[in-house]
Tab-separated table of C-alpha atoms in Angstrom:
chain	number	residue	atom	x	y	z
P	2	UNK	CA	166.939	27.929	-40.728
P	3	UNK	CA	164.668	27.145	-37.244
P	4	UNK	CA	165.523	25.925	-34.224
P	5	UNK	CA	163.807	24.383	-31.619
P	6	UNK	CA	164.121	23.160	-28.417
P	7	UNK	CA	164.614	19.502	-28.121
P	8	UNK	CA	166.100	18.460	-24.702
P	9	UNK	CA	166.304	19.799	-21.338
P	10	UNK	CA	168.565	18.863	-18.887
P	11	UNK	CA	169.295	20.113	-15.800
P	12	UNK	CA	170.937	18.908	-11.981
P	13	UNK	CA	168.520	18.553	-8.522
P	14	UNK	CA	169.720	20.598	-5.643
P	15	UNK	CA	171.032	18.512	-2.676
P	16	UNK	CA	168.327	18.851	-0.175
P	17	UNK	CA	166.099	15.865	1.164
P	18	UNK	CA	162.771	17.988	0.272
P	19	UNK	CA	164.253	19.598	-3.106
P	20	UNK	CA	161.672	16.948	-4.872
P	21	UNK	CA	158.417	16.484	-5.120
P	22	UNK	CA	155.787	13.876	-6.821
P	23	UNK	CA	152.407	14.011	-5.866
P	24	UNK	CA	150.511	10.831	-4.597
P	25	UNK	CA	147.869	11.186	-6.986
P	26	UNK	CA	150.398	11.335	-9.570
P	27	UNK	CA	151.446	7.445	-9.180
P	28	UNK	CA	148.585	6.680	-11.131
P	29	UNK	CA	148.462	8.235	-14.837
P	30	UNK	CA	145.754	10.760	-15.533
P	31	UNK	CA	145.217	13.533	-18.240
P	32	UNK	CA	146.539	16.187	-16.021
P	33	UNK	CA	149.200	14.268	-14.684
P	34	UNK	CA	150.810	14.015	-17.851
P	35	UNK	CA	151.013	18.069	-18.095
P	36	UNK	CA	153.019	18.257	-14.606
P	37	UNK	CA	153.669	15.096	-12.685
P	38	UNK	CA	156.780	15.884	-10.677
P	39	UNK	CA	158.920	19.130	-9.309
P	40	UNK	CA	162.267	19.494	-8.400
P	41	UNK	CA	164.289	22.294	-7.297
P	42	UNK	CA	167.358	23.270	-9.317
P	43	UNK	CA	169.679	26.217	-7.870
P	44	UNK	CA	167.102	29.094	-7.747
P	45	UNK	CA	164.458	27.659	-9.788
P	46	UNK	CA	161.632	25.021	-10.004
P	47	UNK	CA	162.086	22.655	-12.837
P	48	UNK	CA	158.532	21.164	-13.780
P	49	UNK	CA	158.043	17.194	-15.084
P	50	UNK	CA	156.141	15.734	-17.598
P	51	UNK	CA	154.919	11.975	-17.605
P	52	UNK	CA	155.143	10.486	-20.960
P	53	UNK	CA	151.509	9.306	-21.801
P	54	UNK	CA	150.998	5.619	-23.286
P	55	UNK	CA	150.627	7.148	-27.016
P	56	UNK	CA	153.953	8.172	-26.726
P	57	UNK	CA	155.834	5.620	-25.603
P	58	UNK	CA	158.550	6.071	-27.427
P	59	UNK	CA	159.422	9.651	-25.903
P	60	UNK	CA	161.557	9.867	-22.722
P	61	UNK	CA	159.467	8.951	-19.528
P	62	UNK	CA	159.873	12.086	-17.636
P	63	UNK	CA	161.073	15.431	-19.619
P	64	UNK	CA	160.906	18.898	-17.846
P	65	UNK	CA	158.355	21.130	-19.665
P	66	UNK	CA	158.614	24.318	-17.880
P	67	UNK	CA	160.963	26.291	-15.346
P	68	UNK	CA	159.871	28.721	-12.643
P	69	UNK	CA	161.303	31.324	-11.864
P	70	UNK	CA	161.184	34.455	-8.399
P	71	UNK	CA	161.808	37.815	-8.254
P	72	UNK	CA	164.181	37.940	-5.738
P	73	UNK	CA	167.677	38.844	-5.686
P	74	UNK	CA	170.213	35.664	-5.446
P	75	UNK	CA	173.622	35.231	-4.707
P	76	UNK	CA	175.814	32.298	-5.435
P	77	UNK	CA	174.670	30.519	-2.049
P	78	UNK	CA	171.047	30.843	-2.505
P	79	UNK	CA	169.178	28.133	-3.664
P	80	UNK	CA	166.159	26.635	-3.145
P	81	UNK	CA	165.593	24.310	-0.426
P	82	UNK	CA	162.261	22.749	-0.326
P	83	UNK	CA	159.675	22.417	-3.474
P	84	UNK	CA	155.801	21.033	-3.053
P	85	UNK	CA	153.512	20.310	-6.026
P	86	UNK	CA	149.825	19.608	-5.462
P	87	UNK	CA	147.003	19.304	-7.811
P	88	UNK	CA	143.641	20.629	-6.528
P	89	UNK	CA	141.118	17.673	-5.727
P	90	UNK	CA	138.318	20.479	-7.064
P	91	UNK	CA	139.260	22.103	-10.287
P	92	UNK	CA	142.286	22.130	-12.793
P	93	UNK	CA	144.361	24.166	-10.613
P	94	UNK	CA	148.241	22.731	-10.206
P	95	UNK	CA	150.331	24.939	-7.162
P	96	UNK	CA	154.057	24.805	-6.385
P	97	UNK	CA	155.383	25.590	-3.242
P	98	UNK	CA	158.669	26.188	-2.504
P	99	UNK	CA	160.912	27.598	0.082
P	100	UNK	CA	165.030	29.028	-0.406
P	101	UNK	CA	168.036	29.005	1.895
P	102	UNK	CA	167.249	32.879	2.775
P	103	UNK	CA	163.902	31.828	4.257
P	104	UNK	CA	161.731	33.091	0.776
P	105	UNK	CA	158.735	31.566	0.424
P	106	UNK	CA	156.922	31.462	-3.210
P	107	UNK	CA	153.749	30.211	-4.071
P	108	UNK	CA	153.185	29.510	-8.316
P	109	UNK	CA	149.656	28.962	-9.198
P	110	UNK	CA	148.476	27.335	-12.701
P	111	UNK	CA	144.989	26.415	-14.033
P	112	UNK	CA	143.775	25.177	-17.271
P	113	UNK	CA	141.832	28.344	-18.502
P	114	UNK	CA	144.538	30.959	-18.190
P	115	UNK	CA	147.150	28.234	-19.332
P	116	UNK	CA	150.167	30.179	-17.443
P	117	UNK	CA	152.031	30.384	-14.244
P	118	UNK	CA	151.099	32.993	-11.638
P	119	UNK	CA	153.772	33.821	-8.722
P	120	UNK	CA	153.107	34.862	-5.169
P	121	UNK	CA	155.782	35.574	-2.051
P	122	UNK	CA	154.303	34.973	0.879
P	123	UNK	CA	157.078	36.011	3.257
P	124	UNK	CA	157.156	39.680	3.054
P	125	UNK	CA	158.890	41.579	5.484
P	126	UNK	CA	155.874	43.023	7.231
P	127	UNK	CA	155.004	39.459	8.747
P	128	UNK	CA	157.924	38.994	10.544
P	129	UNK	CA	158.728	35.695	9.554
P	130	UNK	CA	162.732	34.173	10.074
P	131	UNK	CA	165.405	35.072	7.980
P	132	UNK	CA	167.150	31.495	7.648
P	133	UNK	CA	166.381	28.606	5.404
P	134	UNK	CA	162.757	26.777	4.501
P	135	UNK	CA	163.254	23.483	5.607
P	136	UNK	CA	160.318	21.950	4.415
P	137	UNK	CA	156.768	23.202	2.187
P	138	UNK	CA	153.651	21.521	2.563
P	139	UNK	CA	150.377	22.461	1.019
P	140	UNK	CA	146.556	21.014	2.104
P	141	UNK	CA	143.538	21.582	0.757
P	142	UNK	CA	139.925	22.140	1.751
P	143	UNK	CA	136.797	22.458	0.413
P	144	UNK	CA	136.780	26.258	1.564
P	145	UNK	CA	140.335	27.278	1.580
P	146	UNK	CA	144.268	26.104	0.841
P	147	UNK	CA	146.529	26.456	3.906
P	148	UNK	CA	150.445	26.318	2.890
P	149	UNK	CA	152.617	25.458	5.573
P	150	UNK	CA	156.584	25.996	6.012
P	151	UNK	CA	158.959	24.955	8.684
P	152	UNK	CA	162.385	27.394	9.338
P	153	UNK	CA	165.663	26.312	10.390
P	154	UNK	CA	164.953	28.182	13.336
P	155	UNK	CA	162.233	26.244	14.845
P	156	UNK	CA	159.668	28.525	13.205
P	157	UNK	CA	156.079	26.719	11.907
P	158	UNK	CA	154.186	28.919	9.871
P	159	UNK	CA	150.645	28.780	8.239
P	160	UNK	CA	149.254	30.884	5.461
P	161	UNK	CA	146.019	30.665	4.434
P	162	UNK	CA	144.089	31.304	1.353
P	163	UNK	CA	140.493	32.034	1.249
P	164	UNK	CA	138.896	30.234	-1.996
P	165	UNK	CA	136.515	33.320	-2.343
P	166	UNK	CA	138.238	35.905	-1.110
P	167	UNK	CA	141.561	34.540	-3.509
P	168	UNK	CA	144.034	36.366	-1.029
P	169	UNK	CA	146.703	34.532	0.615
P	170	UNK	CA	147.319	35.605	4.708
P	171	UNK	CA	149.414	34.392	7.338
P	172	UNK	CA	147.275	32.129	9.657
P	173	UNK	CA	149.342	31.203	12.461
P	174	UNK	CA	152.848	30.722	13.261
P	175	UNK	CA	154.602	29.079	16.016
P	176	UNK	CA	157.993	29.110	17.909
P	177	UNK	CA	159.045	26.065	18.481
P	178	UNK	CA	162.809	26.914	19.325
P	179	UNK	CA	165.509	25.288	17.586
P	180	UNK	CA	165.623	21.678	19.819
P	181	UNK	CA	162.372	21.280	17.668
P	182	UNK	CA	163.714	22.248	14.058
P	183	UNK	CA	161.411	20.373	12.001
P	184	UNK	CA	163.231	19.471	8.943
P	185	UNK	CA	159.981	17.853	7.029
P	186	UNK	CA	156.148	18.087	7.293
P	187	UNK	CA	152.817	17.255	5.374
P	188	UNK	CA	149.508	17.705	6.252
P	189	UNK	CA	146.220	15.667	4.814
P	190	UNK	CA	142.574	17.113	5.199
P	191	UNK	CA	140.404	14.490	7.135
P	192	UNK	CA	136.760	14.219	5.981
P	193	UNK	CA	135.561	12.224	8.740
P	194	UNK	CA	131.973	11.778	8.671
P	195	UNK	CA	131.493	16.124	8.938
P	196	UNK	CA	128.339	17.592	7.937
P	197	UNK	CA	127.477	18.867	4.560
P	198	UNK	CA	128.818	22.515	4.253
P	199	UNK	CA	131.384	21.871	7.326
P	200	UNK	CA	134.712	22.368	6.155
P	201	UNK	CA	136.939	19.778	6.583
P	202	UNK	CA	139.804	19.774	9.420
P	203	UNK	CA	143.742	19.226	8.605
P	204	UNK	CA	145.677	16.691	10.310
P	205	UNK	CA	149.435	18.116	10.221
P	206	UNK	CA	152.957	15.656	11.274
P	207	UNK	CA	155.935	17.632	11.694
P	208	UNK	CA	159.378	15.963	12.916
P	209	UNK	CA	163.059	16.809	12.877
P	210	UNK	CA	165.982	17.126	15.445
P	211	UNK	CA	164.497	15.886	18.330
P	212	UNK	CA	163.048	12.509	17.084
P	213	UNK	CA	159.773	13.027	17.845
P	214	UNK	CA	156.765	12.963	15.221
P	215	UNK	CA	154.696	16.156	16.290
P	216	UNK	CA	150.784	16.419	15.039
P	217	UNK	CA	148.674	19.610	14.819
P	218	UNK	CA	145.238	20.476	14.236
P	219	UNK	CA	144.174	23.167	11.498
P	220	UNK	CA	139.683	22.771	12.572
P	221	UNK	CA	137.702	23.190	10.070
P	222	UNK	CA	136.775	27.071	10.290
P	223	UNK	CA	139.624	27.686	12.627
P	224	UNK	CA	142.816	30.066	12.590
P	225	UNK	CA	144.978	28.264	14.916
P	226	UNK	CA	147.495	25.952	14.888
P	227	UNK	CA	146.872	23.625	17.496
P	228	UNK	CA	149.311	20.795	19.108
P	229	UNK	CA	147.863	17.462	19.472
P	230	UNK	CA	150.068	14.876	20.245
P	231	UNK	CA	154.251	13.971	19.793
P	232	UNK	CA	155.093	10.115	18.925
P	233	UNK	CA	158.093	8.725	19.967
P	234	UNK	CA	160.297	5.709	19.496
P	235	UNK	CA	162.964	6.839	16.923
P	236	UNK	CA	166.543	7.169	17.991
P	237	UNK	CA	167.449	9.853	15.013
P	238	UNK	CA	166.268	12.492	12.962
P	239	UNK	CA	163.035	12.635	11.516
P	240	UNK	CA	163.893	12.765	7.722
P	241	UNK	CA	160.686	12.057	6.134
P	242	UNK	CA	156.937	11.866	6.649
P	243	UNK	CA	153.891	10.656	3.880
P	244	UNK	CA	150.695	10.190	4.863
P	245	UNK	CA	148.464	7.708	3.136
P	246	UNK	CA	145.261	8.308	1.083
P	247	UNK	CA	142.635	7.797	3.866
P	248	UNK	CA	140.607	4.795	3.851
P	249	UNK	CA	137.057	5.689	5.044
P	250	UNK	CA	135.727	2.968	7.529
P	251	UNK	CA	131.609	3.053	8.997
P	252	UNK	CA	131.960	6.611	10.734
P	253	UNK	CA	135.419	7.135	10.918
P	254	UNK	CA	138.414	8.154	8.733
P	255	UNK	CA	141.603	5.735	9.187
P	256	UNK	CA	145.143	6.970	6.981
P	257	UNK	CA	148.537	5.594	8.143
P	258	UNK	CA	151.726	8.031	8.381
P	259	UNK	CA	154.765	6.844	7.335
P	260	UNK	CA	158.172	8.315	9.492
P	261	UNK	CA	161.718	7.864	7.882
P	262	UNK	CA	164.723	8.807	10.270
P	263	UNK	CA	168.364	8.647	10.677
P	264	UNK	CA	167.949	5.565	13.004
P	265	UNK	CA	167.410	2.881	9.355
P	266	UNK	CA	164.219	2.612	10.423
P	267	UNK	CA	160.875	3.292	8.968
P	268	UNK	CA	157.576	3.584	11.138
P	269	UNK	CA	154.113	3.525	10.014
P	270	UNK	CA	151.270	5.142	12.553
P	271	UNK	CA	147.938	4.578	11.801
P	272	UNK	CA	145.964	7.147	12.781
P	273	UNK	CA	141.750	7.209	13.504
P	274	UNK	CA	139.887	10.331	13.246
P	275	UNK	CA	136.606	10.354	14.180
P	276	UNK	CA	133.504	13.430	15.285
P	277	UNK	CA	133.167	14.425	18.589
P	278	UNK	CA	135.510	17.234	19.924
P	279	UNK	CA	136.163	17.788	23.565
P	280	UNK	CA	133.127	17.607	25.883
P	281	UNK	CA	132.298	19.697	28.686
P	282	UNK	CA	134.286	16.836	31.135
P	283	UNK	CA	136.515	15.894	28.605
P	284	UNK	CA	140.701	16.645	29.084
P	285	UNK	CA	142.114	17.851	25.840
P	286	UNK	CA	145.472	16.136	27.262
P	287	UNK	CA	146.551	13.472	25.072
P	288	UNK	CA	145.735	10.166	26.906
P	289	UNK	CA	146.645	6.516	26.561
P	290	UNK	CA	143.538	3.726	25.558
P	291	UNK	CA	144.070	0.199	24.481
P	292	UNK	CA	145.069	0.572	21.103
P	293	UNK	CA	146.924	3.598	21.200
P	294	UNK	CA	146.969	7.256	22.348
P	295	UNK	CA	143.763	9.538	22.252
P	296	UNK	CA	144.362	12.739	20.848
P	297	UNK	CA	141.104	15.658	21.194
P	298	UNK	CA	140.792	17.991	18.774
P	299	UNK	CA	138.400	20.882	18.585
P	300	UNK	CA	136.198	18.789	16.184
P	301	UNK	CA	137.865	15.229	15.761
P	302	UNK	CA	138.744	12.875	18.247
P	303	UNK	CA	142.127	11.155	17.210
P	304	UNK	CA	143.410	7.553	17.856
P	305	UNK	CA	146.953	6.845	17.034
P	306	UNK	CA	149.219	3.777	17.536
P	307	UNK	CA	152.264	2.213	16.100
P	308	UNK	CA	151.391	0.057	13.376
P	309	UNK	CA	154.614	-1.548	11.930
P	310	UNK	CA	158.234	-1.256	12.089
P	311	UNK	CA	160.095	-1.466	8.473
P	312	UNK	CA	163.552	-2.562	8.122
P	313	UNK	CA	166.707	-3.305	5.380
P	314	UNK	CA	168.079	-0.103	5.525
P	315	UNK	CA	171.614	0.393	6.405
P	316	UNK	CA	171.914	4.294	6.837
P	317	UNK	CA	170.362	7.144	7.420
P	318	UNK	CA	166.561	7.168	5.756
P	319	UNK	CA	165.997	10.120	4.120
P	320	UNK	CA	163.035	10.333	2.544
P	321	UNK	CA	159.446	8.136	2.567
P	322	UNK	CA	156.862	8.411	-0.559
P	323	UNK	CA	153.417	6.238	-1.056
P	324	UNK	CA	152.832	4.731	-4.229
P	325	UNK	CA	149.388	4.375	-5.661
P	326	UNK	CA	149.224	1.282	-7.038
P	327	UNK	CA	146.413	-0.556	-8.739
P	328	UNK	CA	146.679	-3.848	-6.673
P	329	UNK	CA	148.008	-2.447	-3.555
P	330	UNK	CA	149.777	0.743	-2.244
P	331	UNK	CA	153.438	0.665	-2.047
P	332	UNK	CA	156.318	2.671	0.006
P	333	UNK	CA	159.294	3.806	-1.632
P	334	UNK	CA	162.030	4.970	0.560
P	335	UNK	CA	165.320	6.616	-0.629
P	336	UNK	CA	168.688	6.596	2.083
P	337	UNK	CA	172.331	7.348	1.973
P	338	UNK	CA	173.627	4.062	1.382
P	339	UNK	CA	171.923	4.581	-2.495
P	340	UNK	CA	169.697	1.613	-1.622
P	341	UNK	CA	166.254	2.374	-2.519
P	342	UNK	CA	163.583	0.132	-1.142
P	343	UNK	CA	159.707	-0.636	-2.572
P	344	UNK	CA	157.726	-2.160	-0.603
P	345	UNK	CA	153.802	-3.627	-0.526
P	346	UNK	CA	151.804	-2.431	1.678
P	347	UNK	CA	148.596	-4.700	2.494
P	348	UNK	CA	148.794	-6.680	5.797
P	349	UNK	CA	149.037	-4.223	7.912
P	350	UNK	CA	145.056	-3.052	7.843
């Protein structure tokens, strides 16, 4: 007699960032059928599959693999935060995720070795906060993938991994003190009209406690973590932020940023990078023009202003994801009342 595994089944943690579906996932592809979603369950990362169209009879998401750390648990320990990305440059897949004891893990897959390889990146000798991961975020370059993870402490660290070098180091990490707990982040990697051979810089939104949608600078070449601006107008916690695919327009990059909060409300910031960083008269100071606020970078000049206001909530939103759609580009918003919204996005450019 054989057995065989037929069905897997098993419960999301409770967390707003314990799930994650990449963007360019929405649309099906040959390698987004292998892993197309990941979710955090207890002290492991449960992987999903997308049923393709051949087999449409099979279930439309099943979880094909589990991964699994090194570290010690106890019964409180779980996993708090999970990222999946697929590299825009080769067959490489990468989960990021973060636990309640402020672990941070780093699994790394490709197509020619056909297995999962793990990596902890907070090891004692960096000094990095023993309390929870609030939120994982990973960006990619054409050079390098930084990893970035907010602590329930206020902490905002950066690690950095060298494409040639293939070792992973902490970058930068800031202090932000705990009336700036950032309870979610991503991060996008602007090609704005840069040079052949100049790596591309990474636009990163941060927001939690204090209502306030923070954005850093990663420059292209750089190893700092630079503050560029804080957008306000929400009256709650930021839950939630997506940025869009960027839409390339003459010499400049435009993406919008989507910001879900406790306040019911959704925000969308569009946001206008272009060359040029700060001049030899020019204030770095964020400073107000006619559409917006003008941001300086150490390579980009950034434009941001309030695009549109979305409402029908009735509680607390708690999370914000863009869907890739083939006749327009949709938002999908989850809350507490159970009340998921979709909707278009199209007027607003």
């Amino acid at each position: 007699m054989e057995a065989t595994l037929s069905y897997v089944a098993v419960g999301c943690n409770a967390a707003t960032n314990a799930l994650s579906i990449p963007l360019n996932t929405s649309l099906p592809s040959s390698r987004s059928y292998k892993f197309s979603g990941a979710f955090a369950a207890k002290n492991v990362v449960s992987l999903l599959s997308c049923s393709s169209p051949s087999n449409a009879s099979g279930a439309p998401l099943t979880i094909v693999e589990t991964l699994k750390h090194q570290e010690v648990t106890t019964n409180s320990t779980r996993l708090t935060s999970v990222r999946l990305q697929h590299s825009t440059y080769n067959s490489a897949v990468r989960v990021l995720a973060g636990d309640s004891e402020g672990h941070v893990f780093l699994w790394t897959w490709t197509q020619d070795e056909g297995d999962w390889k793990l990596l902890q990146l907070s090891l004692k000798d960096l000094e990095l906060p023993a309390v929870a991961v609030a939120a994982v975020v990973i960006a990619e370059t054409s050079r390098r993938q930084l990893y970035f993870a907010t602590f329930s402490d206020g902490t905002l660290a950066v690690f950095e991994e060298n494409k040639t070098r293939g070792k992973v180091i902490l970058l930068a990490k800031l202090e932000l003190g705990v009336k700036c707990i950032m309870e979610t982040v991503d991060a996008i990697a602007l090609t704005y009209g840069n040079d052949e051979g100049t790596e591309e810089s990474v636009l990163v939104a941060a927001g939690g406690v204090d209502s306030k949608v923070h954005l850093f600078e990663v420059a292209g070449g750089s190893d700092t973590l630079t503050p560029l601006l804080e957008l306000e107008g929400h009256r709650g916690w930021i839950r939630s932020l997506a940025f869009q695919n960027q839409q390339k327009i003459e010499s400049a990059t435009s993406v919008l940023l989507a910001s879900a909060s406790q306040d019911q409300r959704i925000r969308l910031w569009k946001i206008t990078a272009r060359s040029g960083g700060p001049g030899k008269e020019t204030s770095k100071e964020p400073a107000e023009v006619h559409d917006g606020f003008l941001a300086i970078g150490q390579q980009v000049k950034y434009t941001v202003s309030f695009d549109a206001l979305l409402l029908g909530h009735e509680d607390w939103v708690t999370s914000v994801q863009w869907m890739q759609l083939p006749h327009a580009d949709e938002i999908s918003s989850g809350t507490q009342d159970s009340q998921p919204q979709l909707v278009p996005i199209t007027s607003y450019w």
